[in-house]
Amino acid sequence: MVEHDCSDEHGKSGMASLEYILRNFQFERVLSHDTRTKLVYVLGRVEDKPAILSFERMAYDDKLCRELAARTRGLKDAVENNIYGWAEGTVSFEGAPDTHIKSIFPATELHVSKYSEQARLMVVETPALYENITLPYIQQLPAERIQWVRNILDGTSEADRVIYRQEKEFVILPDMKWDGSPESLYWVAIADREDILSLRSLTQEHLGLLKAIRAAACRLAQERYGMTQEQLRLFVHYQPSYYHFHVHITALSFVDAPGVFVGQAHLLDTVINNIEMYNDYYQRATLPFTIGERHPLYALFQDAQSGE
Ligand code: G7M
């Protein structure tokens, strides 16, 4: 195969730039389309390797709301009934972005199944099932899966976005899902150690870290946006997508933030409290979780159950 010379198209890390991926994307199929959140994932190929792009309609900037009426063009299918009227139209603000775009390239099979339309199912994980199924699954995951985390920790990526760094403890930075508005604040705190795989690893040894993350997140949200602790929701995912310990920091006003639902989110305050009561709470607890039916872990749980 002739290698395409795109040295100037690649970033510092040698990975293809978003611009390059967009220009060379050969569409294959839609993976999923959430018409409520206006988020679509499409699969395609770049340089003959799988690539995933997501396009998400952004909210109107508050400052532009006063111009919405004047910027509306091309009304279609207008209906008027008494005092009510509705139609479809185009509102455009030149130069103002209206879509949040993300790319994964090269994408793995795991990414393709993660972003494909699928049912979510409830799995009940006992400590024994964790030891026999989940832990071996985590241990065989390729190390490159969390390369993005290492890049943040060692400063090779997103260095200019890091909001706070507590040396050898954790960093706090915007989650890639954050649209930048305080009402939908979405930060992530990443522990600067690789031995905490998930909630299952936590014991009293980690209380200092958990409390320091909580204190820093609250202080930073207060300093930057005047938000109080009561306006924040700090939580941990189980199962997470990445088995390197991290805490999600979101504004409570972001009512339907992705991944805040029961069956995946565990409030940090509850986690701290449980560990304070019992050092080995998360090693002894049965933890139900929801998972996509195409997730490889779900297949492993199914195999285990059919073998019972
Ligand atoms: O589901 P889990 O608890 O593992 O959540 C991982 C979080 O990390 C999600 O909220 C992602 O949006 C976020 N995230 C994933 N990646 C690959 C990146 C990244 O490269 N940079 C940043 N800032 N956040 C990411």
Coordinates of C-alpha atoms and ligand atoms in Angstrom, one line a residue, residues 148 158 173-177 186 237 240-242 246 248, ligand 1:
W148 CA -5.3 9.9 26.0
E158 CA -4.6 19.3 26.3
L173 CA -9.8 19.7 32.9
P174 CA -12.8 20.1 30.7
D175 CA -14.4 16.9 29.6
M176 CA -14.4 16.6 25.8
K177 CA -18.2 16.6 26.0
Y186 CA -18.7 19.2 32.5
H237 CA -19.1 5.7 36.5
P240 CA -16.5 3.4 33.2
S241 CA -15.4 3.4 29.6
Y242 CA -11.8 3.9 30.7
H246 CA -11.5 9.6 37.1
H248 CA -17.0 13.4 36.6
Ligands
G7M1 O1 -17.4 6.6 31.1 P1 -16.2 7.1 31.8 O2 -16.4 7.3 33.2 O3 -15.0 6.3 31.5 O4 -16.0 8.6 31.2 C1 -14.9 9.0 30.6 C2 -15.0 10.5 30.3 O5 -13.8 11.0 29.7 C3 -16.2 10.8 29.4 O6 -17.0 11.8 30.0 C4 -15.5 11.4 28.1 O7 -16.2 12.4 27.5 C5 -14.2 11.9 28.7 N1 -13.1 11.8 27.6 C6 -12.8 10.8 26.8 N2 -11.8 11.1 26.1 C7 -11.2 10.1 25.1 C8 -11.3 12.3 26.4 C9 -10.2 13.1 26.0 O8 -9.4 12.8 25.1 N3 -10.1 14.3 26.6 C10 -11.0 14.8 27.5 N4 -10.8 15.9 28.1 N5 -12.0 14.0 28.0 C11 -12.2 12.8 27.4

